[in-house]
Amino acid sequence: MSAADTTTPAKVPPTRPSPPPRADARKPPGRRGGGSAGTPWLLLAPCLLVLALVMGYPLVRLVTLSFQKFGQSQLWGFQPAESVGFDNFAGVLGDGEFWQVVVRTIVFAAGCVILTMVLGMVIALLLQRVSGWVKTLVNIALVASWGMPVIVATTVFKWLFDSDYGILNAVLSKLPGVDLIGHNWFASGPQGLAVIMLLVIWGAVPFVVITLSAGLTQVPAELEEAARLDGAGAWGVFRYVTLPILKPIIVMLTTLSVIWDMGVFPQVFVMRNGHPEAEFQLLTTYSYDRAFVVNDYGQGSAIALVTVLLLLGVVAVYMRQMLKIGEVE
């Protein structure tokens, strides 16, 4: 008999059955913690209710008026409101002055948005390269200018650009070959709108600078250093490292700026003493004049509704861009 036949076989311990999976491990992703699908809507309900109360009725009333003939007689109750279908929209869209106002508003808003974003980005980048106390002083000045009421800022700009007592004309006239004493900046539409554009940009830049400065703190220094080691200059680092990381913030700020700048009203209204001339009319002031000066509330509502639709188009572009960014991430 061989040694292999006399060897006692080793005993293999029995395999213990694996414990059943816990109940919480079988839950689908996104449902952990016992929360239900209706919890977010429950938390959003107070905000949605306030929005419905504050904006719901005015918006419904705006849509209703845009399909009615509603003037001074209807306002005082002498005559009932008369439904006119799409006549108000046909009258507005068939008016050449309306399209001039639309083009002027788009050009004005585009100029404000581009200059605001460029200046805001430049200032935010410069703030990353200065000492702490300088950055603090600049941030204080930005917050102070941002918190200044629009009426106060408009009054200050009216004084700065006044033809008789404006300090800007006096300062510029000290330059060689420049004589702007008594110059009226509002004698022509382009010059006057340029002044109003400066006012809008002055009030919008602080928010952009503060937001972009917060975003720049999230740019990893390691990526910037790696780009420099690969031979990228300052522009290359900004284009291929900083800009892609800041893209969601830039898209958000650009969209908000377009909405705000297309809805500019008090700056134009106050700067022109409550009576904007034809070359200063934007969509907001044009709708106001048609409704409260001409007393044609139906066409004024139609112009306002067209403006809302244009802004909804901007919001749709913003949502599409944000969804693309989310898919890439």
Tab-separated table of C-alpha atoms in Angstrom:
chain	number	residue	atom	x	y	z
A	1	MET	CA	0.000	0.000	0.000
A	2	SER	CA	1.413	3.340	-0.970
A	3	ALA	CA	1.798	6.411	1.269
A	4	ALA	CA	-0.883	8.192	-0.695
A	5	ASP	CA	-3.396	5.488	0.209
A	6	THR	CA	-2.695	5.708	3.945
A	7	THR	CA	-2.913	9.525	4.179
A	8	THR	CA	-6.042	10.810	5.888
A	9	PRO	CA	-7.828	13.335	3.652
A	10	ALA	CA	-8.061	16.851	5.072
A	11	LYS	CA	-11.462	17.992	6.122
A	12	VAL	CA	-12.782	21.084	4.267
A	13	PRO	CA	-14.856	23.347	6.488
A	14	PRO	CA	-18.389	23.753	5.262
A	15	THR	CA	-19.115	26.939	3.376
A	16	ARG	CA	-21.272	29.371	5.336
A	17	PRO	CA	-24.156	30.764	3.382
A	18	SER	CA	-23.839	34.483	2.633
A	19	PRO	CA	-26.243	36.681	4.586
A	20	PRO	CA	-29.216	38.060	2.664
A	21	PRO	CA	-28.778	41.605	1.378
A	22	ARG	CA	-30.046	44.321	3.657
A	23	ALA	CA	-33.278	46.002	2.822
A	24	ASP	CA	-31.660	49.424	2.301
A	25	ALA	CA	-29.119	47.934	-0.161
A	26	ARG	CA	-31.948	46.852	-2.466
A	27	LYS	CA	-33.302	50.403	-2.707
A	28	PRO	CA	-32.844	52.040	-6.072
A	29	PRO	CA	-30.345	54.926	-6.290
A	30	GLY	CA	-31.777	58.332	-5.478
A	31	ARG	CA	-34.360	56.989	-3.007
A	32	ARG	CA	-32.085	56.521	0.015
A	33	GLY	CA	-32.925	58.152	3.278
A	34	GLY	CA	-36.644	57.424	3.079
A	35	GLY	CA	-37.463	60.599	1.104
A	36	SER	CA	-40.377	60.516	-1.299
A	37	ALA	CA	-40.558	61.961	-4.798
A	38	GLY	CA	-42.982	64.623	-3.630
A	39	THR	CA	-40.670	66.073	-0.968
A	40	PRO	CA	-38.953	68.585	-3.308
A	41	TRP	CA	-42.345	69.842	-4.538
A	42	LEU	CA	-43.535	70.149	-0.962
A	43	LEU	CA	-40.518	72.271	-0.074
A	44	LEU	CA	-40.964	74.391	-3.219
A	45	ALA	CA	-44.686	74.886	-2.625
A	46	PRO	CA	-44.409	78.126	-0.562
A	47	CYS	CA	-42.161	79.760	-3.167
A	48	LEU	CA	-44.377	78.623	-6.049
A	49	LEU	CA	-47.455	79.897	-4.221
A	50	VAL	CA	-45.901	83.348	-3.719
A	51	LEU	CA	-44.863	83.486	-7.381
A	52	ALA	CA	-48.363	82.497	-8.477
A	53	LEU	CA	-49.941	85.199	-6.315
A	54	VAL	CA	-47.478	87.949	-7.235
A	55	MET	CA	-46.984	87.196	-10.940
A	56	GLY	CA	-49.903	84.982	-11.884
A	57	TYR	CA	-52.697	87.567	-11.943
A	58	PRO	CA	-50.652	90.353	-13.635
A	59	LEU	CA	-49.515	87.953	-16.336
A	60	VAL	CA	-53.040	86.648	-16.951
A	61	ARG	CA	-54.348	90.221	-17.012
A	62	LEU	CA	-51.604	91.210	-19.463
A	63	VAL	CA	-52.538	88.402	-21.844
A	64	THR	CA	-56.234	89.282	-21.549
A	65	LEU	CA	-55.691	92.982	-22.277
A	66	SER	CA	-53.524	92.220	-25.297
A	67	PHE	CA	-56.582	90.668	-27.016
A	68	GLN	CA	-58.973	93.490	-26.116
A	69	LYS	CA	-59.739	97.029	-27.099
A	70	PHE	CA	-59.104	98.765	-23.809
A	71	GLY	CA	-58.729	102.521	-23.618
A	72	GLN	CA	-59.729	105.411	-21.410
A	73	SER	CA	-63.460	104.695	-21.739
A	74	GLN	CA	-63.024	101.084	-20.701
A	75	LEU	CA	-60.711	102.093	-17.850
A	76	TRP	CA	-63.334	104.377	-16.306
A	77	GLY	CA	-66.141	101.905	-16.940
A	78	PHE	CA	-68.031	103.949	-19.530
A	79	GLN	CA	-67.776	101.148	-22.075
A	80	PRO	CA	-67.140	97.408	-21.699
A	81	ALA	CA	-63.904	95.889	-22.945
A	82	GLU	CA	-64.248	94.606	-26.502
A	83	SER	CA	-62.431	91.531	-27.751
A	84	VAL	CA	-60.489	92.260	-30.939
A	85	GLY	CA	-58.593	89.001	-31.391
A	86	PHE	CA	-55.125	89.529	-32.824
A	87	ASP	CA	-55.759	93.091	-34.038
A	88	ASN	CA	-53.476	94.583	-31.393
A	89	PHE	CA	-50.627	92.295	-32.389
A	90	ALA	CA	-51.256	92.975	-36.072
A	91	GLY	CA	-51.147	96.720	-35.428
A	92	VAL	CA	-47.943	96.445	-33.394
A	93	LEU	CA	-46.100	94.062	-35.708
A	94	GLY	CA	-47.150	96.079	-38.758
A	95	ASP	CA	-45.781	99.327	-37.308
A	96	GLY	CA	-42.351	100.310	-38.607
A	97	GLU	CA	-41.623	102.309	-35.458
A	98	PHE	CA	-42.049	99.166	-33.364
A	99	TRP	CA	-39.344	97.325	-35.304
A	100	GLN	CA	-37.019	100.298	-34.965
A	101	VAL	CA	-37.554	100.105	-31.215
A	102	VAL	CA	-36.881	96.335	-31.262
A	103	VAL	CA	-33.605	96.776	-33.149
A	104	ARG	CA	-32.588	99.650	-30.873
A	105	THR	CA	-33.358	97.560	-27.783
A	106	ILE	CA	-31.370	94.566	-29.064
A	107	VAL	CA	-28.355	96.729	-29.960
A	108	PHE	CA	-28.547	98.524	-26.614
A	109	ALA	CA	-28.803	95.282	-24.629
A	110	ALA	CA	-26.040	93.601	-26.633
A	111	GLY	CA	-23.681	96.531	-26.059
A	112	CYS	CA	-24.434	96.564	-22.339
A	113	VAL	CA	-23.998	92.805	-21.949
A	114	ILE	CA	-20.748	92.583	-23.908
A	115	LEU	CA	-19.099	95.524	-22.170
A	116	THR	CA	-20.353	94.394	-18.761
A	117	MET	CA	-18.999	90.869	-19.154
A	118	VAL	CA	-15.652	91.999	-20.594
A	119	LEU	CA	-15.070	94.664	-17.942
A	120	GLY	CA	-16.279	92.334	-15.189
A	121	MET	CA	-13.914	89.572	-16.304
A	122	VAL	CA	-10.933	91.933	-16.594
A	123	ILE	CA	-11.521	93.415	-13.134
A	124	ALA	CA	-12.072	89.972	-11.582
A	125	LEU	CA	-8.800	88.688	-13.067
A	126	LEU	CA	-6.916	91.770	-11.891
A	127	LEU	CA	-8.277	91.338	-8.373
A	128	GLN	CA	-6.582	87.926	-8.224
A	129	ARG	CA	-3.181	89.597	-8.616
A	130	VAL	CA	-3.388	92.369	-6.023
A	131	SER	CA	-2.779	92.357	-2.300
A	132	GLY	CA	-5.486	91.563	0.202
A	133	TRP	CA	-6.155	95.099	1.391
A	134	VAL	CA	-6.449	96.425	-2.162
A	135	LYS	CA	-8.916	93.654	-2.981
A	136	THR	CA	-10.916	94.533	0.137
A	137	LEU	CA	-11.109	98.218	-0.788
A	138	VAL	CA	-12.164	97.428	-4.343
A	139	ASN	CA	-14.844	95.000	-3.135
A	140	ILE	CA	-16.188	97.649	-0.735
A	141	ALA	CA	-16.389	100.147	-3.593
A	142	LEU	CA	-18.109	97.568	-5.818
A	143	VAL	CA	-20.697	96.690	-3.193
A	144	ALA	CA	-21.347	100.389	-2.501
A	145	SER	CA	-21.926	101.151	-6.177
A	146	TRP	CA	-24.059	98.027	-6.578
A	147	GLY	CA	-26.204	98.961	-3.583
A	148	MET	CA	-26.820	102.524	-4.762
A	149	PRO	CA	-30.478	103.027	-5.782
A	150	VAL	CA	-31.070	103.388	-9.509
A	151	ILE	CA	-32.715	106.798	-9.124
A	152	VAL	CA	-29.719	108.134	-7.185
A	153	ALA	CA	-27.246	106.757	-9.720
A	154	THR	CA	-29.269	108.224	-12.589
A	155	THR	CA	-29.338	111.634	-10.905
A	156	VAL	CA	-25.554	111.525	-10.453
A	157	PHE	CA	-25.048	110.691	-14.127
A	158	LYS	CA	-27.399	113.494	-15.154
A	159	TRP	CA	-25.213	115.906	-13.235
A	160	LEU	CA	-21.988	114.458	-14.651
A	161	PHE	CA	-23.195	114.825	-18.253
A	162	ASP	CA	-25.110	118.090	-17.849
A	163	SER	CA	-24.441	120.480	-20.722
A	164	ASP	CA	-24.090	123.587	-18.524
A	165	TYR	CA	-22.793	122.353	-15.164
A	166	GLY	CA	-21.524	118.857	-15.931
A	167	ILE	CA	-18.086	118.109	-14.591
A	168	LEU	CA	-17.302	115.715	-17.451
A	169	ASN	CA	-17.452	118.453	-20.076
A	170	ALA	CA	-15.180	120.648	-17.949
A	171	VAL	CA	-12.614	117.884	-17.416
A	172	LEU	CA	-12.546	116.759	-21.060
A	173	SER	CA	-12.244	120.355	-22.256
A	174	LYS	CA	-8.881	120.594	-20.473
A	175	LEU	CA	-7.421	118.100	-22.942
A	176	PRO	CA	-5.527	119.616	-25.888
A	177	GLY	CA	-7.794	120.260	-28.844
A	178	VAL	CA	-11.000	119.314	-27.019
A	179	ASP	CA	-13.770	121.851	-26.438
A	180	LEU	CA	-16.920	120.366	-24.939
A	181	ILE	CA	-18.101	123.359	-22.930
A	182	GLY	CA	-21.885	123.488	-23.336
A	183	HIS	CA	-21.989	120.199	-25.263
A	184	ASN	CA	-25.375	118.456	-24.972
A	185	TRP	CA	-24.853	114.704	-24.841
A	186	PHE	CA	-28.568	114.090	-25.362
A	187	ALA	CA	-28.937	116.153	-28.519
A	188	SER	CA	-28.738	112.923	-30.542
A	189	GLY	CA	-30.030	109.468	-29.826
A	190	PRO	CA	-26.740	107.517	-30.188
A	191	GLN	CA	-24.835	109.784	-27.806
A	192	GLY	CA	-27.643	109.841	-25.268
A	193	LEU	CA	-28.071	106.067	-25.382
A	194	ALA	CA	-24.303	105.683	-24.967
A	195	VAL	CA	-24.527	107.702	-21.734
A	196	ILE	CA	-27.429	105.562	-20.526
A	197	MET	CA	-25.467	102.470	-21.504
A	198	LEU	CA	-22.578	103.622	-19.310
A	199	LEU	CA	-25.034	104.065	-16.456
A	200	VAL	CA	-26.393	100.536	-16.884
A	201	ILE	CA	-22.897	99.039	-17.137
A	202	TRP	CA	-21.748	100.961	-14.049
A	203	GLY	CA	-24.568	99.410	-12.051
A	204	ALA	CA	-24.144	95.884	-13.463
A	205	VAL	CA	-20.363	95.400	-13.348
A	206	PRO	CA	-20.122	94.941	-9.529
A	207	PHE	CA	-22.378	91.884	-9.522
A	208	VAL	CA	-20.434	90.333	-12.400
A	209	VAL	CA	-17.061	91.034	-10.755
A	210	ILE	CA	-18.096	89.587	-7.396
A	211	THR	CA	-19.588	86.461	-8.980
A	212	LEU	CA	-16.620	85.829	-11.279
A	213	SER	CA	-14.191	86.445	-8.420
A	214	ALA	CA	-15.934	83.718	-6.448
A	215	GLY	CA	-15.730	81.421	-9.473
A	216	LEU	CA	-12.009	82.097	-9.972
A	217	THR	CA	-11.298	80.788	-6.486
A	218	GLN	CA	-12.501	77.369	-7.690
A	219	VAL	CA	-9.983	77.144	-10.536
A	220	PRO	CA	-7.327	74.580	-9.454
A	221	ALA	CA	-3.856	76.111	-9.313
A	222	GLU	CA	-2.407	72.732	-10.343
A	223	LEU	CA	-4.103	72.918	-13.741
A	224	GLU	CA	-2.807	76.427	-14.356
A	225	GLU	CA	0.720	75.384	-13.352
A	226	ALA	CA	0.552	72.329	-15.616
A	227	ALA	CA	-0.568	74.503	-18.531
A	228	ARG	CA	2.355	76.865	-17.966
A	229	LEU	CA	4.798	73.942	-17.858
A	230	ASP	CA	3.377	72.796	-21.195
A	231	GLY	CA	4.315	76.175	-22.670
A	232	ALA	CA	0.975	77.987	-22.487
A	233	GLY	CA	1.095	81.730	-21.959
A	234	ALA	CA	-1.321	83.870	-19.969
A	235	TRP	CA	-3.887	83.835	-22.772
A	236	GLY	CA	-3.519	80.072	-23.241
A	237	VAL	CA	-4.062	79.410	-19.541
A	238	PHE	CA	-7.142	81.617	-19.544
A	239	ARG	CA	-8.589	80.103	-22.718
A	240	TYR	CA	-7.986	76.417	-22.068
A	241	VAL	CA	-8.118	76.238	-18.263
A	242	THR	CA	-9.911	79.187	-16.668
A	243	LEU	CA	-12.602	79.803	-19.269
A	244	PRO	CA	-13.952	76.213	-19.457
A	245	ILE	CA	-14.244	76.042	-15.659
A	246	LEU	CA	-16.055	79.395	-15.532
A	247	LYS	CA	-18.358	78.575	-18.455
A	248	PRO	CA	-21.475	77.746	-16.346
A	249	ILE	CA	-21.079	80.994	-14.407
A	250	ILE	CA	-20.499	83.007	-17.589
A	251	VAL	CA	-23.597	81.520	-19.237
A	252	MET	CA	-25.687	82.343	-16.169
A	253	LEU	CA	-24.368	85.918	-15.900
A	254	THR	CA	-24.822	86.541	-19.615
A	255	THR	CA	-28.411	85.335	-19.532
A	256	LEU	CA	-29.265	87.425	-16.493
A	257	SER	CA	-27.596	90.465	-18.049
A	258	VAL	CA	-29.602	90.086	-21.257
A	259	ILE	CA	-32.852	89.865	-19.280
A	260	TRP	CA	-31.983	92.865	-17.105
A	261	ASP	CA	-30.667	95.039	-19.941
A	262	MET	CA	-33.629	94.363	-22.209
A	263	GLY	CA	-35.875	95.376	-19.313
A	264	VAL	CA	-34.137	98.701	-18.634
A	265	PHE	CA	-36.756	101.322	-17.782
A	266	PRO	CA	-35.933	103.737	-14.908
A	267	GLN	CA	-32.573	104.773	-16.363
A	268	VAL	CA	-34.154	105.933	-19.633
A	269	PHE	CA	-37.304	107.301	-18.028
A	270	VAL	CA	-35.550	109.391	-15.390
A	271	MET	CA	-32.676	110.500	-17.619
A	272	ARG	CA	-35.191	111.940	-20.108
A	273	ASN	CA	-37.345	113.562	-17.395
A	274	GLY	CA	-40.244	111.143	-17.830
A	275	HIS	CA	-40.709	111.881	-21.552
A	276	PRO	CA	-38.251	109.816	-23.663
A	277	GLU	CA	-37.967	111.089	-27.219
A	278	ALA	CA	-38.496	108.749	-30.170
A	279	GLU	CA	-34.765	108.071	-30.599
A	280	PHE	CA	-34.500	107.042	-26.936
A	281	GLN	CA	-37.405	104.611	-26.904
A	282	LEU	CA	-36.734	101.032	-25.842
A	283	LEU	CA	-39.318	98.245	-25.633
A	284	THR	CA	-40.122	98.980	-21.998
A	285	THR	CA	-40.572	102.733	-22.420
A	286	TYR	CA	-42.371	102.243	-25.744
A	287	SER	CA	-44.891	99.916	-24.099
A	288	TYR	CA	-45.347	102.392	-21.231
A	289	ASP	CA	-45.935	105.316	-23.598
A	290	ARG	CA	-48.413	103.378	-25.709
A	291	ALA	CA	-50.373	102.302	-22.629
A	292	PHE	CA	-50.244	105.334	-20.293
A	293	VAL	CA	-49.536	108.268	-22.630
A	294	VAL	CA	-51.585	107.286	-25.680
A	295	ASN	CA	-54.061	105.446	-23.394
A	296	ASP	CA	-54.100	102.376	-25.632
A	297	TYR	CA	-53.748	99.686	-22.993
A	298	GLY	CA	-54.461	96.893	-25.447
A	299	GLN	CA	-51.513	97.679	-27.722
A	300	GLY	CA	-49.330	98.482	-24.721
A	301	SER	CA	-50.082	95.028	-23.328
A	302	ALA	CA	-49.371	93.454	-26.715
A	303	ILE	CA	-45.937	95.131	-26.824
A	304	ALA	CA	-45.215	93.975	-23.278
A	305	LEU	CA	-46.273	90.418	-24.155
A	306	VAL	CA	-43.996	90.392	-27.205
A	307	THR	CA	-41.168	91.527	-24.923
A	308	VAL	CA	-41.928	88.680	-22.515
A	309	LEU	CA	-41.818	86.190	-25.394
A	310	LEU	CA	-38.438	87.535	-26.519
A	311	LEU	CA	-37.093	87.132	-22.989
A	312	LEU	CA	-38.508	83.593	-22.797
A	313	GLY	CA	-36.468	82.834	-25.911
A	314	VAL	CA	-33.354	83.988	-24.067
A	315	VAL	CA	-34.278	81.786	-21.107
A	316	ALA	CA	-34.758	78.810	-23.448
A	317	VAL	CA	-31.257	79.319	-24.870
A	318	TYR	CA	-29.897	79.519	-21.317
A	319	MET	CA	-31.596	76.274	-20.287
A	320	ARG	CA	-30.296	74.515	-23.388
A	321	GLN	CA	-26.734	75.635	-22.679
A	322	MET	CA	-26.960	74.541	-19.050
A	323	LEU	CA	-28.261	71.120	-20.091
A	324	LYS	CA	-25.350	70.742	-22.502
A	325	ILE	CA	-22.914	71.661	-19.764
A	326	GLY	CA	-24.538	69.098	-17.458
A	327	GLU	CA	-24.257	66.364	-20.101
A	328	VAL	CA	-20.566	67.115	-20.647
A	329	GLU	CA	-19.840	67.021	-16.915
